[in-house]
């Protein structure tokens, strides 16, 4: 009898997922008290007319407010299995404490009308319990395997059902900031407050929460301290809530009418409860609290000897060496630094109102330069004065440092390259104080190799042990300020002054790549530009960006040109003359456990140079656009990460994109089910079936989506052993269609056919200072697989796939990497 299965691969994957979920739902119990009910599970259920997101948020938060004696202590193992350890004995008296904790939290969120209903369910479960052997002899083998006798677990499931009720909304906001101690009454604070009132966080109709009011008070204190109120603190203001319905203030001698007013007010409060708030200044008892202070002298100590310095002794010390400038004074023992980097990175101005934001920006910016390991400050108020002198103590970092880094990667499943092992060494020399102006200088030498571990290849072509040699030398200068020739343009200098951590970068690099038997690539890169921050976004501008390339084609590549003449255009000599602009934004949003990273980059070459010169094809003319989004959600021990990338290299009329500006995928950090540069283009089979021994794939267009669920397995000898379940989706394509390989070009209608999908898992060893990663991935969907629409056939599962010309391709890959893939 023949059994025919109609189960699709997707259904099998879904079934496997259900099994994992079932395992995750299972909990074993350890070290519970016999014959007593213990807390096995607790649950919060919220009912009411609120949004789904708000309901999920409150449910997650309220789970932290169970009384400790009602908390089911579940320990996660292997990422998805939970064990209940030392569960507390159930006591109904602890329910009321949990309700009190949760109600207090709901009040802080503006829910003052929530009602609670508890329910308790007892389940009896037959199980076996270890009974220690009474014979304590260490030589008794039965002590190693104690008997297990049947016992009954009395599991208690506690649930709190919460009818959430209406949330308080804000009806009005007012400010009353007057210094009544002075005559006449001082209204300076009130004027400052009203000038910033339009930026208030508290607005009519907005849901009330204690955190919202707290944030508003912090906002106002920050404003006052930016306007000279050095001694004004959060304790000097408060928010007064008005919860009274004005209708109740109406006088009535009729008791029936008065009772009706009370009933109507109660109904209105339950239907649409609103509060009004007034931000008020506490009664002034110390006039210094409401005095505006000004910046006095600025003193800098740029060569503090060690972190154990005594600030008072340094201030009192009679310095032999002291340089006095209009903008400050530098005191020192050794002349290691000039005054300019201190002046350029100070945002406090003598004689101006004290500004706390400028004060902390000065400390943070000096810390970020890199020339100093630690920067501290001591403000000192002059006696009987409204001026503050500031002393900045700077501990220099080591002027010179050397470093060596070793990188390694290993991947299997490559076509035409067998098992590939990559090794690279980076030697770095850093000088943090060039010319005594805190200028950073970095010199780096890099040597790398790609080795073929397995030279017996499926296409019968013998490959050399060393596949690729890489050699590079780079040198860069990082100036801690924006250097530009238009200082007389006032509008430009003012806008530059608003940038954070502005730097000027000058760098040069020489590279040599030898792809054995195919080509040798030499390049020289020189660029000049700027790095700076604006809020949470960093920007990089390189203008000009100059890159000179020379390609020597060897016999293997010449043979490829005969088979594919179009390929010759990607391996030609030429230069890049243009600019690049990039931005990177990192933020958390309302939930600090979630991190978002958005990156954009634009690179251009050939537009201006080809307009003003006659270099023609000597300059590559293209526009390259890239966008990337990364997301990370952290849990107690686990995290969920995802990445989406899209990039396009667009050649200008009559040109092609050089290979060193194209995209590739595969390897330990991208599409891990494929070897390095061994996926694509599209659903083309040209590279899979080649007999030349060269099958590296490069494309003009790249789309990729990666997602991972990372979880901790255990900790051994201080080393965190973790794992992950992941999926990689994407591919690379040509933008232009080639007549003899149409499947390599991108087309929206063929996107479902061309996209590749790999799934896998791995082991990560976290040594704190670096992370070693071994990943295994399987090709769930391979665009080059001719059967089943490219999908893996789990009914007839195979570890290899045979192409039309008989070449066997592995359906899996092992990857060795350093650090996380994204």
CSV table of C-alpha atoms in Angstrom, one decimal, residues 679-691 695 740-745 782-786 803-805:
chain,number,residue,atom,x,y,z
A,679,UNK,CA,24.1,33.8,-3.8
A,680,UNK,CA,22.6,35.4,-6.9
A,681,UNK,CA,22.1,37.0,-9.2
A,682,UNK,CA,18.3,36.7,-8.9
A,683,UNK,CA,17.4,33.2,-10.1
A,684,UNK,CA,20.2,33.0,-12.6
A,685,UNK,CA,22.1,29.7,-12.9
A,686,UNK,CA,25.1,31.1,-14.7
A,687,UNK,CA,27.4,31.2,-11.7
A,688,UNK,CA,26.1,27.8,-10.4
A,689,UNK,CA,26.9,26.0,-13.6
A,690,UNK,CA,30.2,27.6,-14.5
A,691,UNK,CA,33.2,25.5,-15.0
A,695,UNK,CA,31.7,32.0,-9.2
A,740,UNK,CA,22.2,36.1,-22.3
A,741,UNK,CA,21.2,36.2,-18.6
A,742,UNK,CA,17.8,37.8,-18.2
A,743,UNK,CA,17.1,36.0,-14.9
A,744,UNK,CA,19.9,38.1,-13.2
A,745,UNK,CA,18.0,41.4,-13.6
A,782,UNK,CA,16.9,28.6,-3.2
A,783,UNK,CA,16.2,30.6,-6.4
A,784,UNK,CA,18.6,28.4,-8.3
A,785,UNK,CA,16.7,25.2,-7.2
A,786,UNK,CA,14.7,24.1,-10.2
A,803,UNK,CA,22.0,21.3,-10.9
A,804,UNK,CA,21.2,20.6,-14.6
A,805,UNK,CA,24.9,20.1,-15.5
